[in-house]
Short mmCIF file of C-alpha atoms in Angstrom, two decimals:
data_model
loop_
_atom_site.label_atom_id
_atom_site.label_comp_id
_atom_site.label_asym_id
_atom_site.label_seq_id
_atom_site.Cartn_x
_atom_site.Cartn_y
_atom_site.Cartn_z
CA MET A 1 38.35 -12.37 6.44
CA THR A 2 35.49 -14.36 4.58
CA THR A 3 36.47 -16.79 8.03
CA LEU A 4 35.68 -13.25 10.72
CA ALA A 5 32.60 -12.32 8.70
CA ARG A 6 30.91 -15.53 9.04
CA PHE A 7 31.94 -14.95 12.69
CA GLU A 8 30.89 -12.01 13.20
CA ALA A 9 27.36 -12.48 11.29
CA ARG A 10 26.87 -16.13 14.16
CA LYS A 11 27.88 -13.18 17.03
CA VAL A 12 24.77 -10.44 15.96
CA LEU A 13 22.16 -13.45 14.83
CA ARG A 14 22.94 -14.25 18.87
CA ASN A 15 22.29 -10.37 19.76
CA PRO A 16 18.88 -9.84 21.14
CA LEU A 17 18.83 -6.70 20.50
CA LEU A 18 17.60 -7.57 16.74
CA TRP A 19 15.25 -10.13 17.72
CA LEU A 20 13.65 -8.16 19.88
CA GLY A 21 13.41 -5.46 17.06
CA ALA A 22 12.28 -8.58 14.87
CA ALA A 23 9.09 -9.46 16.65
CA LEU A 24 8.36 -5.55 16.84
CA LEU A 25 8.43 -5.28 13.69
CA PHE A 26 6.48 -8.09 12.69
CA ALA A 27 3.65 -7.84 15.08
CA PHE A 28 3.25 -3.78 13.39
CA GLY A 29 2.89 -5.70 10.53
CA VAL A 30 0.64 -8.13 11.63
CA GLY A 31 -1.00 -6.21 13.36
CA ASN A 32 -1.74 -3.72 10.87
CA ALA A 33 -2.91 -6.55 8.05
CA VAL A 34 -4.88 -8.89 9.73
CA SER A 35 -7.74 -5.13 9.77
CA TYR A 36 -7.67 -6.01 6.07
CA TRP A 37 -8.49 -8.84 3.05
CA PRO A 38 -5.11 -11.21 3.21
CA SER A 39 -3.03 -10.71 0.25
CA ILE A 40 0.47 -11.55 0.81
CA PRO A 41 1.52 -9.10 -1.03
CA ALA A 42 -0.17 -5.85 0.73
CA ASP A 43 0.57 -7.40 4.32
CA GLY A 44 4.09 -7.31 3.51
CA GLU A 45 3.81 -3.23 2.37
CA TYR A 46 2.86 -2.97 6.82
CA VAL A 47 6.32 -4.70 7.02
CA HIS A 48 8.20 -2.33 5.17
CA GLU A 49 6.14 0.98 6.38
CA GLY A 50 6.55 -0.12 10.24
CA LEU A 51 11.17 -0.85 9.32
CA VAL A 52 11.94 3.06 11.73
CA VAL A 53 10.82 0.07 14.43
CA LEU A 54 13.69 -2.36 13.56
CA ALA A 55 15.67 0.56 12.70
CA PRO A 56 16.83 1.34 16.04
CA PHE A 57 17.56 -1.85 17.30
CA ALA A 58 19.97 -2.34 14.13
CA LEU A 59 21.76 0.85 14.29
CA LEU A 60 22.26 -0.38 18.51
CA VAL A 61 23.43 -3.16 17.58
CA GLY A 62 25.57 -2.23 14.90
CA ALA A 63 26.88 1.05 18.01
CA LEU A 64 27.64 -1.17 20.58
CA LEU A 65 29.89 -3.64 17.96
CA GLY A 66 31.51 -0.73 16.66
CA LEU A 67 32.21 0.64 20.49
CA ARG A 68 33.21 -3.92 21.27
CA ASP A 69 37.01 -3.22 21.00
CA ARG A 70 36.89 -0.35 23.10
CA THR A 71 35.13 -0.45 25.81
CA SER A 72 36.04 -4.64 26.29
CA ARG A 73 39.23 -3.16 26.26
CA ALA A 74 40.49 -5.20 23.73
CA GLU A 75 42.76 -2.97 21.31
CA SER A 76 45.43 -3.23 22.18
CA VAL A 77 45.79 -7.29 21.01
CA LEU A 78 44.18 -6.57 18.53
CA ALA A 79 46.28 -4.53 16.64
CA SER A 80 49.04 -7.22 17.21
CA THR A 81 47.16 -10.07 15.16
CA PRO A 82 47.25 -10.47 10.90
CA LEU A 83 43.26 -9.71 10.11
CA VAL A 84 44.22 -5.84 12.12
CA ALA A 85 47.51 -5.08 9.90
CA ARG A 86 45.74 -6.07 7.13
CA GLY A 87 42.64 -4.11 7.80
CA LEU A 88 40.17 -6.43 7.83
CA VAL A 89 38.75 -7.23 11.04
CA VAL A 90 36.62 -3.28 9.96
CA PRO A 91 35.07 -4.24 7.37
CA ALA A 92 34.65 -7.72 8.28
CA ARG A 93 32.27 -7.06 10.86
CA MET A 94 30.44 -4.52 8.70
CA ALA A 95 29.59 -6.82 6.03
CA ALA A 96 28.16 -9.12 9.00
CA LEU A 97 26.58 -6.70 10.72
CA ALA A 98 24.92 -5.67 6.66
CA LEU A 99 24.40 -9.69 5.91
CA ALA A 100 22.74 -10.79 9.40
CA SER A 101 19.95 -7.47 8.45
CA VAL A 102 19.13 -8.05 5.68
CA GLY A 103 18.22 -11.57 6.69
CA VAL A 104 16.58 -11.28 9.49
CA CYS A 105 14.27 -8.39 8.00
CA ALA A 106 14.27 -11.54 5.15
CA LEU A 107 12.87 -13.47 7.61
CA VAL A 108 9.84 -11.18 9.50
CA PHE A 109 8.38 -10.99 5.56
CA ALA A 110 8.25 -14.84 5.71
CA ALA A 111 7.04 -14.66 9.01
CA THR A 112 4.74 -12.57 7.89
CA ALA A 113 3.19 -14.23 4.60
CA LEU A 114 3.36 -17.31 5.02
CA THR A 115 0.69 -15.46 9.14
CA SER A 116 -1.24 -13.91 5.24
CA PHE A 117 -1.06 -17.55 3.59
CA ALA A 118 -3.24 -19.04 6.58
CA ARG A 119 -5.39 -15.92 7.19
CA GLY A 120 -6.30 -17.03 2.83
CA GLY A 121 -4.08 -14.45 1.16
CA HIS A 122 -2.24 -15.20 -2.04
CA GLY A 123 0.13 -14.31 -4.41
CA TYR A 124 4.12 -13.83 -3.17
CA PRO A 125 6.35 -10.37 -2.09
CA ASP A 126 8.72 -8.81 -4.43
CA VAL A 127 11.72 -9.97 -4.44
CA PHE A 128 13.35 -6.79 -4.90
CA PHE A 129 10.94 -4.90 -2.67
CA VAL A 130 12.63 -7.47 0.18
CA LEU A 131 15.60 -6.48 -0.26
CA ASP A 132 14.77 -3.24 -0.71
CA ALA A 133 13.57 -3.03 3.07
CA GLY A 134 16.91 -5.29 4.41
CA LEU A 135 19.34 -3.51 3.45
CA TYR A 136 17.99 -0.26 4.83
CA VAL A 137 17.88 -2.33 7.75
CA ALA A 138 21.42 -2.69 7.06
CA LEU A 139 22.42 0.48 6.26
CA ALA A 140 21.42 1.06 9.54
CA ALA A 141 23.38 -1.43 11.05
CA CYS A 142 26.64 -0.17 9.06
CA GLY A 143 25.79 3.61 10.15
CA GLY A 144 25.21 2.79 14.37
CA PHE A 145 28.57 0.16 12.67
CA ALA A 146 30.80 3.42 12.00
CA ILE A 147 29.32 6.16 14.87
CA GLY A 148 30.26 3.70 17.38
CA TYR A 149 33.10 3.56 16.07
CA VAL A 150 34.91 6.79 14.48
CA SER A 151 33.36 8.53 18.20
CA GLY A 152 33.48 6.02 20.90
CA SER A 153 30.71 7.35 22.53
CA ARG A 154 28.38 4.78 24.34
CA ILE A 155 25.79 8.49 25.45
CA LEU A 156 25.75 9.29 21.81
CA SER A 157 25.33 5.77 20.30
CA LEU A 158 22.39 5.73 22.13
CA LEU A 159 21.13 9.16 20.98
CA ALA A 160 21.27 8.02 17.71
CA ALA A 161 19.34 4.52 17.46
CA PRO A 162 16.00 6.38 17.89
CA ILE A 163 16.42 9.41 16.24
CA LEU A 164 18.37 8.39 13.25
CA PRO A 165 16.14 6.09 11.19
CA GLY A 166 13.47 8.51 11.56
CA MET A 167 14.25 11.23 10.20
CA VAL A 168 15.53 9.34 7.03
CA PHE A 169 11.89 7.80 7.42
CA TYR A 170 10.59 11.00 7.27
CA ARG A 171 8.61 10.58 3.32
CA GLN A 172 7.91 14.30 2.04
CA GLY A 173 6.77 13.76 -1.09
CA SER A 174 7.43 16.62 -3.79
CA GLN A 175 6.10 20.15 -3.98
CA SER A 176 4.20 21.59 -6.32
CA GLY A 177 5.70 22.09 -9.50
CA SER A 178 8.96 19.69 -8.40
CA ILE A 179 10.37 17.93 -11.62
CA ALA A 180 11.13 15.36 -9.38
CA ASP A 181 9.97 13.82 -5.80
CA PRO A 182 12.97 13.70 -3.41
CA SER A 183 11.06 10.65 -1.09
CA TRP A 184 12.70 8.51 -3.71
CA LEU A 185 16.01 9.20 -2.48
CA LEU A 186 15.90 8.73 0.85
CA PRO A 187 16.69 5.22 2.13
CA SER A 188 12.62 4.20 3.09
CA PRO A 189 11.22 5.59 0.22
CA ARG A 190 6.89 6.06 0.44
CA LEU A 191 5.56 2.93 -1.43
CA PRO A 192 5.00 3.90 -5.32
CA GLY A 193 1.89 2.96 -6.38
CA ARG A 194 1.54 -1.00 -6.72
CA PHE A 195 -1.16 -1.94 -9.41
CA GLY A 196 -2.17 -5.57 -8.85
CA PRO A 197 -0.57 -8.58 -11.30
CA LEU A 198 1.43 -4.49 -13.60
CA GLY A 199 3.69 -4.92 -9.88
CA TYR A 200 4.47 -1.56 -8.04
CA LEU A 201 5.34 1.42 -10.67
CA PRO A 202 7.31 3.24 -11.20
CA ASP A 203 9.01 0.51 -10.25
CA ILE A 204 11.86 2.36 -8.87
CA PHE A 205 13.04 -0.93 -6.01
CA PRO A 206 15.80 -2.05 -8.14
CA VAL A 207 17.88 0.05 -8.22
CA HIS A 208 16.08 1.64 -4.46
CA ALA A 209 17.99 -1.55 -3.68
CA LEU A 210 21.29 -0.58 -5.63
CA TYR A 211 20.75 2.97 -4.59
CA LEU A 212 21.01 1.57 -0.62
CA ALA A 213 24.11 -1.05 -1.77
CA GLY A 214 26.23 1.50 -2.89
CA GLY A 215 25.47 3.63 -0.42
CA ILE A 216 26.52 0.90 2.12
CA LEU A 217 29.31 -0.18 0.58
CA ALA A 218 30.81 4.11 0.39
CA LEU A 219 29.85 4.33 3.64
CA ILE A 220 31.96 0.46 4.77
CA GLY A 221 34.37 1.97 2.72
CA ILE A 222 35.34 5.34 4.81
CA VAL A 223 34.92 3.38 7.70
CA TRP A 224 37.82 1.10 6.41
CA VAL A 225 39.99 4.24 5.44
CA ARG A 226 39.54 5.69 8.83
CA ALA A 227 41.01 2.50 10.42
CA GLY A 228 43.82 2.28 8.42
CA ARG A 229 44.53 5.22 9.73
CA ARG A 230 44.16 4.89 12.40
CA GLU A 231 45.99 2.03 13.52
CA SER A 232 49.07 3.16 11.05
CA SER A 233 47.52 0.65 8.72
CA SER A 234 48.94 0.48 4.35
CA ALA A 235 45.61 -0.79 4.18
CA ALA A 236 44.17 2.40 3.52
CA ARG A 237 44.35 1.40 -0.22
CA PRO A 238 40.72 -1.46 -0.56
CA GLY A 239 38.66 1.08 1.54
CA LEU A 240 39.58 3.76 0.03
CA VAL A 241 38.84 1.53 -3.46
CA ALA A 242 35.07 0.97 -2.10
CA THR A 243 34.27 4.13 -0.98
CA VAL A 244 34.54 5.30 -4.57
CA ALA A 245 32.85 2.32 -6.19
CA GLY A 246 30.41 2.50 -3.44
CA SER A 247 30.38 6.02 -4.30
CA VAL A 248 29.38 6.07 -7.65
CA VAL A 249 26.48 3.14 -7.77
CA PHE A 250 24.85 5.20 -4.91
CA LEU A 251 24.79 8.79 -7.24
CA ALA A 252 24.67 6.84 -10.64
CA ALA A 253 21.52 5.15 -9.36
CA GLY A 254 20.66 8.90 -7.91
CA GLY A 255 20.18 10.04 -10.43
CA TRP A 256 18.19 7.88 -11.83
CA LEU A 257 15.92 7.96 -9.20
CA ALA A 258 15.48 11.45 -9.09
CA VAL A 259 13.97 11.66 -12.39
CA GLN A 260 11.18 9.26 -11.60
CA PRO A 261 7.89 10.27 -12.30
CA ARG A 262 5.61 11.07 -8.61
CA GLU A 263 3.28 8.88 -9.97
CA VAL A 264 1.81 6.38 -12.63
CA HIS A 265 -1.92 5.86 -13.35
CA VAL A 266 -2.57 3.01 -15.26
CA PHE A 267 -5.91 3.08 -18.25
CA GLY A 268 -4.96 -0.50 -18.95
CA PRO A 269 -2.36 -3.36 -19.23
CA GLU A 270 -0.35 -2.08 -21.39
CA PRO A 271 2.34 0.65 -20.43
CA ALA A 272 0.97 3.16 -23.70
CA ASP A 273 -2.79 3.06 -20.64
CA TRP A 274 -0.34 4.78 -18.37
CA VAL A 275 0.12 8.21 -17.74
CA GLU A 276 3.38 9.18 -15.35
CA ILE A 277 3.36 12.28 -13.02
CA HIS A 278 5.79 14.31 -12.20
CA THR A 279 4.98 17.70 -12.38
CA GLU A 280 1.16 20.00 -11.27
CA ALA A 281 0.67 20.27 -14.22
CA ASP A 282 1.23 16.79 -15.72
CA TYR A 283 -3.00 16.37 -13.03
CA ARG A 284 -4.08 19.08 -15.21
CA ARG A 285 -3.28 18.00 -18.09
CA LEU A 286 -4.56 14.48 -17.55
CA GLY A 287 -7.90 15.88 -17.36
CA ARG A 288 -11.07 14.17 -15.64
CA ALA A 289 -12.05 12.26 -18.47
CA ARG A 290 -8.67 10.42 -18.33
CA ARG A 291 -8.75 10.13 -14.08
CA ASP A 292 -11.36 7.08 -14.33
CA ALA A 293 -10.16 4.11 -14.32
CA SER A 294 -10.48 1.35 -17.31
CA PRO A 295 -12.72 -1.79 -17.54
CA ASP A 296 -10.29 -3.28 -19.40
CA ALA A 297 -7.01 -3.59 -17.57
CA GLY A 298 -9.21 -5.47 -15.20
CA ARG A 299 -10.73 -8.02 -17.19
CA VAL A 300 -6.75 -9.08 -18.80
CA LEU A 301 -6.01 -8.55 -14.62
CA ALA A 302 -8.21 -9.46 -12.70
CA THR A 303 -8.68 -13.84 -13.55
CA ALA A 304 -10.22 -15.05 -10.39
CA CYS A 305 -13.94 -14.83 -10.75
CA VAL A 306 -17.32 -16.09 -9.46
CA GLU A 307 -20.39 -16.49 -9.92
CA THR A 308 -23.15 -15.92 -6.83
CA GLY A 309 -26.85 -15.67 -6.61
CA GLY A 310 -26.39 -13.56 -10.47
CA ILE A 311 -23.92 -11.68 -8.68
CA GLY A 312 -20.80 -12.49 -10.84
CA ALA A 313 -16.91 -10.67 -9.29
CA CYS A 314 -12.81 -10.52 -10.80
CA VAL A 315 -10.53 -9.97 -8.60
CA PHE A 316 -6.68 -9.40 -8.37
CA PRO A 317 -5.03 -13.26 -8.47
CA GLU A 318 -3.20 -12.25 -5.24
CA TYR A 319 -6.94 -12.06 -2.87
CA GLY A 320 -8.06 -15.67 -4.53
CA THR A 321 -11.38 -16.09 -5.29
CA ARG A 322 -13.00 -15.87 -1.33
CA LEU A 323 -12.94 -12.00 -1.88
CA ALA A 324 -14.28 -12.17 -5.13
CA ILE A 325 -17.11 -14.48 -2.96
CA ALA A 326 -16.43 -11.91 -0.94
CA LEU A 327 -17.62 -8.64 -3.15
CA ALA A 328 -20.32 -11.18 -4.88
CA GLU A 329 -22.50 -12.19 -2.24
CA ASN A 330 -22.38 -8.04 -0.63
CA ALA A 331 -23.70 -7.20 -4.16
CA ALA A 332 -26.21 -9.60 -3.89
CA PRO A 333 -29.65 -6.76 -4.02
CA LEU A 334 -28.41 -5.69 -7.54
CA ALA A 335 -29.00 -8.89 -9.01
CA GLU A 336 -33.30 -8.25 -7.93
CA PHE A 337 -33.19 -4.94 -10.16
CA ALA A 338 -31.41 -6.66 -13.39
CA SER A 339 -34.22 -5.76 -16.04
CA LEU A 340 -33.19 -2.24 -14.58
CA ASP A 341 -30.67 -0.60 -17.87
CA GLY A 342 -27.64 0.38 -16.04
CA VAL A 343 -27.51 -1.55 -12.87
CA PRO A 344 -24.38 -3.69 -12.77
CA GLN A 345 -24.75 -6.79 -12.77
CA SER A 346 -20.45 -7.80 -11.84
CA ILE A 347 -17.82 -6.33 -10.10
CA ARG A 348 -14.52 -6.53 -11.16
CA MET A 349 -11.26 -5.07 -9.77
CA VAL A 350 -9.33 -2.83 -11.57
CA PRO A 351 -5.92 -0.97 -10.73
CA THR A 352 -5.69 2.52 -10.09
CA ALA A 353 -3.73 5.16 -7.58
CA ASP A 354 -4.88 4.79 -4.52
CA HIS A 355 -5.84 0.99 -4.20
CA THR A 356 -8.46 1.77 -1.60
CA GLY A 357 -12.24 1.81 -2.41
CA ILE A 358 -15.21 0.71 -5.64
CA GLU A 359 -14.70 3.60 -8.31
CA ASP A 360 -16.04 5.26 -10.33
CA CYS A 361 -18.70 3.97 -12.35
CA ALA A 362 -18.42 1.88 -15.13
CA GLN A 363 -19.24 1.61 -18.30
CA GLY A 364 -21.53 -0.87 -19.13
CA ASP A 365 -22.75 -3.45 -16.53
CA ASP A 366 -19.46 -3.56 -14.44
CA LEU A 367 -19.36 -1.63 -11.05
CA LEU A 368 -15.33 -1.27 -10.58
CA VAL A 369 -13.77 -1.85 -6.83
CA GLY A 370 -9.92 -0.41 -5.56
CA SER A 371 -7.28 -3.08 -6.05
CA GLN A 372 -5.59 -3.06 -2.55
CA ARG A 373 -6.74 -2.98 1.26
CA TRP A 374 -10.36 -3.99 1.56
CA SER A 375 -11.54 -4.15 5.41
CA VAL A 376 -12.54 -7.08 6.62
CA GLU A 377 -15.10 -5.65 8.55
CA PHE A 378 -17.40 -4.36 4.47
CA GLN A 379 -19.37 -6.76 4.55
CA GLU A 380 -21.11 -5.03 7.81
CA TYR A 381 -22.55 -2.14 6.03
CA GLU A 382 -22.06 -3.64 2.56
CA PRO A 383 -21.52 -0.70 0.48
CA VAL A 384 -20.62 -2.29 -2.67
CA ALA A 385 -24.57 -2.92 -3.65
CA GLU A 386 -25.94 0.49 -2.30
CA ARG A 387 -22.99 1.68 -4.92
CA GLY A 388 -23.87 0.23 -7.92
CA PHE A 389 -27.75 1.20 -6.92
CA TYR A 390 -26.30 4.41 -6.61
CA CYS A 391 -24.33 4.01 -10.57
CA ALA A 392 -27.35 3.59 -11.97
CA VAL A 393 -29.08 6.31 -10.27
CA TYR A 394 -26.92 8.89 -11.22
CA GLY A 395 -24.53 7.78 -14.30
CA ARG A 396 -21.30 8.42 -14.48
CA ARG A 397 -22.06 12.51 -14.61
CA GLN A 398 -23.38 12.14 -10.71
CA LEU A 399 -26.02 14.44 -12.06
CA VAL A 400 -28.48 14.89 -8.84
CA ASN A 401 -32.37 15.20 -8.56
CA PRO A 402 -35.03 15.02 -6.23
CA ALA A 403 -35.88 11.57 -7.50
CA ALA A 404 -33.46 9.81 -7.43
CA ASN A 405 -32.30 11.26 -4.09
CA ALA A 406 -35.82 9.42 -2.97
CA LEU A 407 -34.95 5.77 -5.17
CA HIS A 408 -30.86 6.31 -4.16
CA ALA A 409 -31.93 6.79 0.33
CA TRP A 410 -34.84 4.55 0.06
CA PHE A 411 -32.16 1.41 -1.84
CA ALA A 412 -29.30 2.37 1.32
CA ALA A 413 -31.61 2.11 3.72
CA ARG A 414 -32.82 -1.63 2.94
CA VAL A 415 -29.87 -2.44 1.93
CA THR A 416 -28.02 -1.28 4.97
CA ARG A 417 -28.50 -3.45 7.93
CA ASP A 418 -28.90 -1.36 10.53
CA HIS A 419 -31.62 0.19 9.00
CA THR A 420 -34.77 -2.64 8.44
CA GLY A 421 -38.18 -2.60 8.31
CA ARG A 422 -39.70 0.74 9.26
CA GLU A 423 -36.71 1.96 10.61
CA PHE A 424 -35.75 2.66 6.72
CA VAL A 425 -37.62 5.34 6.36
CA ARG A 426 -36.48 7.43 9.53
CA ALA A 427 -32.87 7.12 7.20
CA VAL A 428 -35.00 8.52 3.76
CA ARG A 429 -36.25 11.04 5.94
CA GLN A 430 -32.67 12.26 7.38
CA GLY A 431 -30.83 12.14 4.45
CA TRP A 432 -33.84 13.53 2.25
CA GLY A 433 -36.17 15.18 3.56
CA ARG A 434 -40.24 14.13 4.74
CA ARG A 435 -41.36 14.44 1.10
CA ALA A 436 -38.72 12.10 0.27
CA ALA A 437 -39.97 9.56 2.62
CA GLU A 438 -43.22 9.72 1.29
CA ALA A 439 -42.27 8.59 -2.28
CA VAL A 440 -41.30 6.00 -1.14
CA GLY A 441 -41.97 5.21 3.43
CA HIS A 442 -44.60 2.71 2.12
CA LEU A 443 -42.60 0.29 -0.06
CA ALA A 444 -40.67 -1.24 3.01
CA ASP A 445 -43.61 -4.14 2.65
CA VAL A 446 -43.41 -4.04 -0.90
CA PRO A 447 -42.24 -7.31 -2.26
CA VAL A 448 -38.71 -6.20 -4.85
CA ALA A 449 -40.54 -7.33 -8.17
CA ASP A 450 -43.73 -5.01 -7.83
CA VAL A 451 -40.94 -2.36 -7.10
CA VAL A 452 -39.19 -2.79 -10.10
CA ASP A 453 -42.29 -3.06 -12.26
CA ARG A 454 -43.69 0.57 -10.85
CA LEU A 455 -40.33 1.56 -11.94
CA GLU A 456 -39.69 0.29 -15.26
CA PRO A 457 -41.76 2.88 -17.31
CA ILE A 458 -40.32 5.91 -14.89
CA TRP A 459 -36.50 4.63 -15.27
CA ASP A 460 -34.88 6.16 -17.72
CA ASP A 461 -36.62 9.63 -16.77
CA VAL A 462 -36.04 9.79 -13.49
CA ARG A 463 -31.84 8.67 -14.81
CA THR A 464 -31.85 11.52 -17.50
CA ARG A 465 -33.48 13.98 -14.56
CA ASP A 466 -36.61 13.61 -16.42
CA ALA A 467 -39.26 12.85 -13.46
CA SER A 468 -39.91 14.08 -10.29
CA LEU A 469 -40.94 13.24 -6.85
CA ALA A 470 -44.65 13.78 -7.90
CA ASP A 471 -43.77 12.15 -10.91
CA LEU A 472 -42.00 8.71 -8.30
CA ARG A 473 -44.36 8.84 -5.89
CA ARG A 474 -47.27 8.06 -8.17
CA ALA A 475 -45.98 6.01 -10.21
CA LEU A 476 -44.60 3.40 -7.44
CA GLY A 477 -48.33 4.15 -5.55
CA ALA A 478 -47.21 5.90 -3.73
CA PRO A 479 -50.82 7.52 -0.63
CA GLY A 480 -51.17 10.92 -1.52
#
């Protein structure tokens, strides 16, 4: 049986359909990843999200293998062979399909990782994450074999190829109030949150890979039993054993997955700082105060650090120092305001629930940023410096007044590359009205050091909402 499985695996790997699907999956993954800052684990997620591209090809390859003896009219010849008499052809072929599918999927991940590394990415993909993806493709291939072998219909196989993988790829989250998230039970689940060095939380992939393996074994067993009965063979008993064993593993792993939390909110590097979300009520109990990202998690996990232009930046190791340098350079305008209380002078990446963008304003001198999928074009519009000044002016409570609005609009116009010189006055007017523009419009040609000197006497009043627009105008020396 082992020899036959190796032989069939080589034949499967020579099928151009499987490699066409792999090439399309690689193009999908890299095509999406190149728009974002390189990170080997994050880039691999695009491959997982695009598995529906490869799965139909794997299903079709499996279906053609299941139909091969019938279409070639070799059934009568094979019926006299010892392997058929012992009922080993079907399980050997399905095992070959599974192994070839996992191997091809792993190669796509490896090629994506090499591409990410060439772009400057660091880190490595989770082994169970890659295995889980391969087993999903293997399940599609074995399902195709079952359809072709049992039905004997080419039309049914062709119809099933695009339809079935899409159906099992439908990633619907749990409904409000549900005690479990059914998406963990899909053959290809939605991706849990990934928190840099902490990995995926909830970490479903080791058990989910076992869940898929059990399903594949049960499917092989079912077709094995069917083959034994078709050929009047006494070899159906091993198939029954495989069916029962696979079903037990599948149900046990599925039971564990069904009770896993929908999300995990991370507020520190230790499990004691994590909050599991099972139902909508958990969100309400969490409360707004507990939704803020924790600088402590960043201090432990963000270890790729640089300092340039007076601004420090620390990111997760999977990004390397190139992203840290880009963030620090992006925030360089903040260094000019170092003497003003609350203006952040350092940037720290933290694990967050949505992994993207700039997070809530930090306490102290840290500006917190999300942990993945930074656009490679973020330097073009400089959101880091603008957000840092926003945090300094409005504070964590983000209370608004006209004086704070005017200062924030002035700084945003100053650092936005599309609004330089006199054009920033128009941007201020569009954002906050004519009176705000009059308060800060003349500052276009004033050196930053002079602006800081004029702001220092009233800075605390602006931040505490005690300063009016007239106070700001007088302090800045704006014409009456």
